[in-house]
Short mmCIF file of C-alpha atoms in Angstrom, two decimals:
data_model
loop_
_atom_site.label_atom_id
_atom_site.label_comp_id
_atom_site.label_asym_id
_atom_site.label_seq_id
_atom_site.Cartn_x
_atom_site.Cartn_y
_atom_site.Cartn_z
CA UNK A 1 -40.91 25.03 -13.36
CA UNK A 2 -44.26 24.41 -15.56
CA UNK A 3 -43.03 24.81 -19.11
CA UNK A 4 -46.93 24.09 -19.95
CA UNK A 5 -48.03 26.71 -22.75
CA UNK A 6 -51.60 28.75 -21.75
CA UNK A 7 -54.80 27.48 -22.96
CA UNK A 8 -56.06 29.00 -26.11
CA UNK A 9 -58.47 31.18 -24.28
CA UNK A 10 -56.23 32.46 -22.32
CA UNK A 11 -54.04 33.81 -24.74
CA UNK A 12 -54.50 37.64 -25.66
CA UNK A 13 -55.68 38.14 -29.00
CA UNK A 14 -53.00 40.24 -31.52
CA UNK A 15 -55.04 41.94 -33.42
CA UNK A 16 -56.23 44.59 -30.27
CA UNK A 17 -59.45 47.46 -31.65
CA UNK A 18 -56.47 49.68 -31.79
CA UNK A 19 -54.63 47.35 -33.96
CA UNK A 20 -57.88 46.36 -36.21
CA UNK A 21 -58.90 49.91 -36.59
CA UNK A 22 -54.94 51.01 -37.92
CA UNK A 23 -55.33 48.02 -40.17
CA UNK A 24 -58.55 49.39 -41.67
CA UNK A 25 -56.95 52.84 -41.54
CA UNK A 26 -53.87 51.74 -43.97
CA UNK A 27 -56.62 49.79 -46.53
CA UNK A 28 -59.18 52.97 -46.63
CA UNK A 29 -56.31 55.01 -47.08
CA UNK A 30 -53.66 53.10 -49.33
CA UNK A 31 -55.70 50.36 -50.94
CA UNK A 32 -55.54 46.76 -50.64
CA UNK A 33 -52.00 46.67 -52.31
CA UNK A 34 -50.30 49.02 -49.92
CA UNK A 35 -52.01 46.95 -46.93
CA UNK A 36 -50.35 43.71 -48.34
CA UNK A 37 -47.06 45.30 -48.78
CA UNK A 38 -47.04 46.14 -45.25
CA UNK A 39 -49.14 43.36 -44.12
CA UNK A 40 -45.58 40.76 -44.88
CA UNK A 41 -43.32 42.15 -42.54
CA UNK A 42 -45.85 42.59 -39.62
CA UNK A 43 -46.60 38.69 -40.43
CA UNK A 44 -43.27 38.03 -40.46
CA UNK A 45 -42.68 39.72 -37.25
CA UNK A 46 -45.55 37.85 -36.07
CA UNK A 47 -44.04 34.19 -37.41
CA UNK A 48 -40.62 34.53 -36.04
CA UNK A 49 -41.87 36.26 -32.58
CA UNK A 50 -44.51 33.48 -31.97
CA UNK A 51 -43.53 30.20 -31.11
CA UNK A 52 -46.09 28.38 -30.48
CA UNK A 53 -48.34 30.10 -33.43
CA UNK A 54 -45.54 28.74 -35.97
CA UNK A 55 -45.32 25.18 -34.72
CA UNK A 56 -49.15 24.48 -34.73
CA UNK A 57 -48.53 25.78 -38.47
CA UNK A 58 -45.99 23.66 -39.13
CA UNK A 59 -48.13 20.39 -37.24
CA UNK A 60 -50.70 21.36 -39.12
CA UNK A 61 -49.11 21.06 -42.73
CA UNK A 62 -47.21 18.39 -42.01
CA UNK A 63 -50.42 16.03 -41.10
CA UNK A 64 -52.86 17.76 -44.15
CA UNK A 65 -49.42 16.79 -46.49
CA UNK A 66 -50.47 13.60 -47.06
CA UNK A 67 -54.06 14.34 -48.32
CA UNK A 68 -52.96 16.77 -50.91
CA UNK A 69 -52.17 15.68 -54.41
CA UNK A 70 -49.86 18.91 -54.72
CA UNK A 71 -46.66 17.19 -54.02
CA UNK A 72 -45.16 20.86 -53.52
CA UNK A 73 -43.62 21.43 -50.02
CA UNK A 74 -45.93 23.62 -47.52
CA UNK A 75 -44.96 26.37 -46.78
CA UNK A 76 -45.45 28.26 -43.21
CA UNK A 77 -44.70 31.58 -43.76
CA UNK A 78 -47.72 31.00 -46.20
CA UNK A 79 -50.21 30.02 -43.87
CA UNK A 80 -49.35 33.44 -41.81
CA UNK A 81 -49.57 35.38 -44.52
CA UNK A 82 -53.43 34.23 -45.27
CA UNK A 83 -53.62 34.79 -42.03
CA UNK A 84 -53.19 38.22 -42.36
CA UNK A 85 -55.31 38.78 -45.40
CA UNK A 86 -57.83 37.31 -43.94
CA UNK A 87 -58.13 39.63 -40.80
CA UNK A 88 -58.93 42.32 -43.13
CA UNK A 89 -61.27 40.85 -44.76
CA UNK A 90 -62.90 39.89 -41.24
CA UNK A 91 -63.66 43.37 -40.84
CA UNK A 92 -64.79 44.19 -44.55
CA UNK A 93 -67.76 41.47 -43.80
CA UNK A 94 -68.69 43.30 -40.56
CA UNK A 95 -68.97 46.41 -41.96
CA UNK A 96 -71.05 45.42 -44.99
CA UNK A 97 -68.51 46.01 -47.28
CA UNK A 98 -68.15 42.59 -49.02
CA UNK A 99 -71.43 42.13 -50.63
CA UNK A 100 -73.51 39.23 -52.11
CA UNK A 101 -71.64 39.85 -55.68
CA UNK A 102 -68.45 38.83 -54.23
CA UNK A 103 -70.17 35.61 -51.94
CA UNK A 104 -70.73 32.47 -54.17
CA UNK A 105 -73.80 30.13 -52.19
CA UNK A 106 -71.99 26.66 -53.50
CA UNK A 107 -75.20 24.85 -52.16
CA UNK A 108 -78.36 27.44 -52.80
CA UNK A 109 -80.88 24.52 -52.40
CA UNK A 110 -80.08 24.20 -48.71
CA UNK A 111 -79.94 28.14 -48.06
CA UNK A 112 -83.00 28.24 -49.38
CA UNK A 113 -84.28 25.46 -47.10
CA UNK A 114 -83.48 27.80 -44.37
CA UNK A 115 -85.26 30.56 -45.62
CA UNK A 116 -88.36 28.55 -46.31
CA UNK A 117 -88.55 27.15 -43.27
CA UNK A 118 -88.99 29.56 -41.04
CA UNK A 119 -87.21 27.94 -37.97
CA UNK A 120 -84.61 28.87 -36.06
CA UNK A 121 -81.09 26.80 -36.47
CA UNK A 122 -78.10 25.98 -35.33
CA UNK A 123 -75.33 27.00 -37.49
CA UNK A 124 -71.95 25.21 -36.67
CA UNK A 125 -68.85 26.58 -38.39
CA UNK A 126 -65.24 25.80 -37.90
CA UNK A 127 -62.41 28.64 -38.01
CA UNK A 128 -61.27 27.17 -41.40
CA UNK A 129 -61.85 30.25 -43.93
CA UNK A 130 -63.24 33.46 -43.05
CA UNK A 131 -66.85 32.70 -40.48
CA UNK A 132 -67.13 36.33 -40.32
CA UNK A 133 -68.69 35.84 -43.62
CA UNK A 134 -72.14 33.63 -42.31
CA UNK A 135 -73.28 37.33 -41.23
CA UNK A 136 -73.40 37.04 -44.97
CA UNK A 137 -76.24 34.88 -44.78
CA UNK A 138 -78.46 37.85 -43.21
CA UNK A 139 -78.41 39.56 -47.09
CA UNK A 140 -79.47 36.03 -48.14
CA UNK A 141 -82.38 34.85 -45.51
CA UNK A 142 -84.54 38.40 -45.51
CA UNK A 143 -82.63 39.71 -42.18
CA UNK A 144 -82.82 36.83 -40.64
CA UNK A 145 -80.70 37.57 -36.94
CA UNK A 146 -77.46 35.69 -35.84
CA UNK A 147 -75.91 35.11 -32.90
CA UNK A 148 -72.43 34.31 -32.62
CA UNK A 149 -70.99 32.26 -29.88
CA UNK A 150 -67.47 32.70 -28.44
CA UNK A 151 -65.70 31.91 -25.96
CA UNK A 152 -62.65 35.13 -26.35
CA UNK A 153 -63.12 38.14 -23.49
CA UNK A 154 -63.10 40.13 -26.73
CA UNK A 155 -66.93 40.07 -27.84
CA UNK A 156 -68.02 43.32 -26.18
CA UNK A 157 -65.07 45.53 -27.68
CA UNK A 158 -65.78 44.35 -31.08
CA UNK A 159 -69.33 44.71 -30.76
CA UNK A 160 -68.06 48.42 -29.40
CA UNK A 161 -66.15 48.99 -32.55
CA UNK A 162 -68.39 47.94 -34.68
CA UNK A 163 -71.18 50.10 -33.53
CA UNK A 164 -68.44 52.51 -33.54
CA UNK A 165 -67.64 52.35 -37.75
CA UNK A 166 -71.11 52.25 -38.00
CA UNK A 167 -71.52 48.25 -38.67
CA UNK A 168 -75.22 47.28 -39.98
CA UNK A 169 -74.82 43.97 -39.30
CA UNK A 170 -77.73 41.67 -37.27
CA UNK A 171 -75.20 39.84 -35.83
CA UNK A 172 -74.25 39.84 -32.34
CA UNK A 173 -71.51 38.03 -30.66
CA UNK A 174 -71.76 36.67 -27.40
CA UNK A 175 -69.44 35.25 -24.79
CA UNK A 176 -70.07 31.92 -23.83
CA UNK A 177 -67.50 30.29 -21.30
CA UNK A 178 -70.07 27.48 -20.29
CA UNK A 179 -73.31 26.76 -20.97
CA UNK A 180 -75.60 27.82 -17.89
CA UNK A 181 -79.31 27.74 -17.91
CA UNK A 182 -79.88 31.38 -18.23
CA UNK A 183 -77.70 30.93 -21.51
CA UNK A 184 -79.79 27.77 -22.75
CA UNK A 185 -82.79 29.63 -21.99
CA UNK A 186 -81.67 33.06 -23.88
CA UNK A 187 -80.56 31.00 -26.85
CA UNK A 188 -83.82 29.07 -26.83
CA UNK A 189 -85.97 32.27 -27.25
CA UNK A 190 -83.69 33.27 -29.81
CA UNK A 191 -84.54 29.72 -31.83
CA UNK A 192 -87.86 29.67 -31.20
CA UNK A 193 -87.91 33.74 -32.89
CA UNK A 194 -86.41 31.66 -36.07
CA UNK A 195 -82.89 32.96 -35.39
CA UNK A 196 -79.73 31.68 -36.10
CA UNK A 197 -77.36 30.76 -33.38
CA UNK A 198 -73.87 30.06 -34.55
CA UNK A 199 -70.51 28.19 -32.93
CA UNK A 200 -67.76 26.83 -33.88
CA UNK A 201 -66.86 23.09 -33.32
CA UNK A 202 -63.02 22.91 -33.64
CA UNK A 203 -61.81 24.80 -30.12
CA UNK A 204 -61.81 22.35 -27.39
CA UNK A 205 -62.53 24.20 -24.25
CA UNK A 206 -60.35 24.51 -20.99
CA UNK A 207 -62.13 21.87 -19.34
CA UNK A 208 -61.46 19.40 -21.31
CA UNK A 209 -63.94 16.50 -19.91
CA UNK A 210 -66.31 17.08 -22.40
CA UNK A 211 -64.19 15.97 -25.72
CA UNK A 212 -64.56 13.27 -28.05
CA UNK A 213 -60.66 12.15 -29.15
CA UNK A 214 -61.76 11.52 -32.52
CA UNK A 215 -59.56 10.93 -35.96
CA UNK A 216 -58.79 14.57 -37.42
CA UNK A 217 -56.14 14.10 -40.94
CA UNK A 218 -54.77 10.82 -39.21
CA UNK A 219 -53.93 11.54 -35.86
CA UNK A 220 -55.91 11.80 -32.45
CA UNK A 221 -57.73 15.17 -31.25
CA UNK A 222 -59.88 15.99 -29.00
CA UNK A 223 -63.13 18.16 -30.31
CA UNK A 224 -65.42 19.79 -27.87
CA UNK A 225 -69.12 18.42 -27.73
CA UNK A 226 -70.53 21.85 -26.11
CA UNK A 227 -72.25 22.66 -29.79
CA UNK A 228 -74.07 18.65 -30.16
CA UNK A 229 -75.04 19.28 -26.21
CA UNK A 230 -76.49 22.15 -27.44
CA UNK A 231 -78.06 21.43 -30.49
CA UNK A 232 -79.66 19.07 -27.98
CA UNK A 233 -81.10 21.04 -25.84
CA UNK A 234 -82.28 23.46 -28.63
CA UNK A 235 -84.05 20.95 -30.39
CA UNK A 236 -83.55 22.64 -33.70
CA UNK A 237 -82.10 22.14 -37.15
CA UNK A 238 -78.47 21.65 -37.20
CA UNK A 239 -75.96 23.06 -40.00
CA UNK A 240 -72.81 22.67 -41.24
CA UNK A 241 -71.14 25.83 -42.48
CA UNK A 242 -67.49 26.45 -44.23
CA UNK A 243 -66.34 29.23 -46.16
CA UNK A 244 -63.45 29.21 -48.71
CA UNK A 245 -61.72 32.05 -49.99
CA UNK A 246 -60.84 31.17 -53.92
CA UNK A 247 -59.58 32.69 -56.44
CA UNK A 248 -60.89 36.04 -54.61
CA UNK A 249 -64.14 35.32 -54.28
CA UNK A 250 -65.67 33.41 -51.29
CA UNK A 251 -67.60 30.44 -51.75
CA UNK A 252 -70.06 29.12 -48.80
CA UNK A 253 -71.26 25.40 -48.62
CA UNK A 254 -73.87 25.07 -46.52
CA UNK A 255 -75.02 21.24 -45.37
CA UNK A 256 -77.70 19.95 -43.34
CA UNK A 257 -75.94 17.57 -40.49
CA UNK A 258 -79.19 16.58 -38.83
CA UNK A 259 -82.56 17.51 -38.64
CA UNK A 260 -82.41 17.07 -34.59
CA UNK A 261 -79.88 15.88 -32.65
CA UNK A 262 -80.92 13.23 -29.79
CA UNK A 263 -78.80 11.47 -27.63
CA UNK A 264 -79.94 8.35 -25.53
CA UNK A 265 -78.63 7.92 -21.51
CA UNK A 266 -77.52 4.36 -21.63
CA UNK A 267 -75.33 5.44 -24.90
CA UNK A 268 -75.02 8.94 -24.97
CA UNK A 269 -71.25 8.94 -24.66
CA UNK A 270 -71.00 6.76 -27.76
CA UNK A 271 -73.62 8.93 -29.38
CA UNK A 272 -71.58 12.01 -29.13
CA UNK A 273 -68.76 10.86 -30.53
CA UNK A 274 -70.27 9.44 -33.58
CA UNK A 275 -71.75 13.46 -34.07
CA UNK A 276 -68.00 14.80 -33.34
CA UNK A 277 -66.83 12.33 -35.57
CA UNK A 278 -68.68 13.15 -38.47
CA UNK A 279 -68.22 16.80 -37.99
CA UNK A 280 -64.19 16.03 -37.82
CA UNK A 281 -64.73 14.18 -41.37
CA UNK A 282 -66.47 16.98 -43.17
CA UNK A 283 -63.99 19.10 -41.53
CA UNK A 284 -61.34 17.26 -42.83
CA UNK A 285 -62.85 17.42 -46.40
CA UNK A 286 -62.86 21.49 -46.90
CA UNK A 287 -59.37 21.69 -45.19
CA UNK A 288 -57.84 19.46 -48.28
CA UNK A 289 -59.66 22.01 -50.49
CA UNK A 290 -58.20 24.58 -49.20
CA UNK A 291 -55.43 23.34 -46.46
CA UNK A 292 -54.04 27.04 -45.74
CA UNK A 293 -57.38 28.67 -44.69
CA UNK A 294 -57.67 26.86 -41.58
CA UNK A 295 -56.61 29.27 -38.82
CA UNK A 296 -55.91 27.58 -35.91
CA UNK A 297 -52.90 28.51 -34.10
CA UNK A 298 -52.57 26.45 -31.36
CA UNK A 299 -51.58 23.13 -30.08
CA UNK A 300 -54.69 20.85 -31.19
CA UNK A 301 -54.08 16.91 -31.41
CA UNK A 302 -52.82 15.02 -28.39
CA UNK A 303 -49.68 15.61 -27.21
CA UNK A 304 -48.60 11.40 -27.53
CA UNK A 305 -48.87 12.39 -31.80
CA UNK A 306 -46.28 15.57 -31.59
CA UNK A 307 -43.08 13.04 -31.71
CA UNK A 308 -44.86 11.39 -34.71
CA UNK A 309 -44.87 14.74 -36.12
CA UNK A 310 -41.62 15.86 -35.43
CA UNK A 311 -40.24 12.24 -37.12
CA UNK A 312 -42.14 13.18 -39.93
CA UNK A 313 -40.98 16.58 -40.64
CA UNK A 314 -37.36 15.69 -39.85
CA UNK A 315 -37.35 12.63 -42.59
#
């Protein structure tokens, strides 16, 4: 019997539009302190229902540990329960209703770079924080347009709801499950229009071939190199982009990775990895500052580094 669990893009999302839209329901109607009341036992339903959600936590924490100067244990439960607040505040971006006051630009110089420019970009974000709030970055960069790659079967009913609540946003999210021509060529228009296309870098896809096993918090993982092929083929501006909830306010660092990313025949494997590598690092960096924002719940390093794990969380 295959005990193998489902790749992560195969899993159904939990948060369903009926499910998103009673969240929003309980908020509008009860206020952010009612939602969190109720919000910890659906999360704890959540953490003791799902398995494999609550040992990627656990992983997780137990590999970050060791950056941290906080010699505090980590706490699970904790990481679900951010989890949770963060969903809501997902949907507060897309429907306008965080705004610029409560958005803190950490490095303004480079947004402004952006704006000034007048070129289209690639943006590449992570799903540490909240990414929702790049669409942010339309307030900032005079409407500039975004489009947001994933690779969920869930893009056209949020899109649906959103048009639905009445969303404003110039984002649009797209499904991407490899990259054809027609998509290179769509996305290519879009850069050359001085749009921003935007992907995140830290969910390897189901063929896994095209990975660099790079060092991610001390151990082995694999990161796709779908967004560096890309950025390739674009020929545009690449981007780093993390958001941080603190203290109740989000704060967005911005950083230039490279002005265009080229990668030679005779060394393009070695090439890549270098890019994925350095991605991994500055990855690495906002996850210490902020090591129970990133929200990936599924199995991510290489299976050979789970018994390490498990030795370390039993000593």
């Amino acid at each position: 019997m295959n005990h193998e669990q489902p790749h992560w893009s195969k899993i159904q999302e939990n948060s369903t539009v009926f499910g998103i839209k009673t969240l929003l329901f309980i908020y509008q109607v009860f206020g952010r302190t009612v939602f969190n009341l109720i919000l910890f036992p659906v999360m704890a339903y959540y953490y003791v229902s799902n398995r494999t959600a609550r040992e990627a936590s656990k992983q997780y924490l137990t590999y970050i540990k060791p950056f941290l100067a906080n010699e505090k244990p980590l706490s699970s439960f904790r990481h679900f329960l951010q989890f949770g607040d963060m969903l809501l505040d997902k949907l507060l971006v897309w429907m306008g209703k965080i705004d610029l006051s409560s958005i803190e630009f950490k490095t303004p110089s480079v947004v402004e770079n952006i704006s000034s420019s007048k070129r289209g970009a690639l943006i590449l974000v992570s799903h540490l924080g909240n990414i929702e709030v790049c669409n942010a970055l339309r307030q900032r960069l005079a409407e500039v347009k975004l489009t947001i790659l994933v690779n969920t079967e869930h893009a056209q009913k949020f899109n649906s709801l959103m048009s639905q609540l009445g969303s404003n946003t110039h984002a649009e999210l797209v499904q991407v499950n490899e990259l054809s021509p027609a998509t290179a060529m769509m996305l290519s228009e879009r850069i050359a229009n001085g749009e921003l296309v935007v992907i995140a870098g830290d969910r390897t896809p189901e063929q896994t071939a095209r990975v660099s096993n790079v060092s991610f918090l001390g151990h082995s993982a694999p990161l796709p190199q779908g967004a560096f092929i890309l950025a390739s083929l674009l020929k545009c501006p690449v981007y780093l982009l993390f958001c941080l909830k603190q203290q109740k306010k989000y704060e967005i660092h911005v950083e230039l990775f490279s002005e265009r990313l080229t990668f030679s025949r005779k060394k393009r494997q070695q090439e890549l990895d270098v890019s994925v590598q350095k991605y991994a690092q500055r990855l690495e960096h906002y996850c210490v500052k902020a090591p129970f924002q990133w929200y990936n719940f599924f199995s991510f390093w290489h299976k050979d580094t789970d018994s390490t794990a498990t030795k370390e969380t039993k000593t």
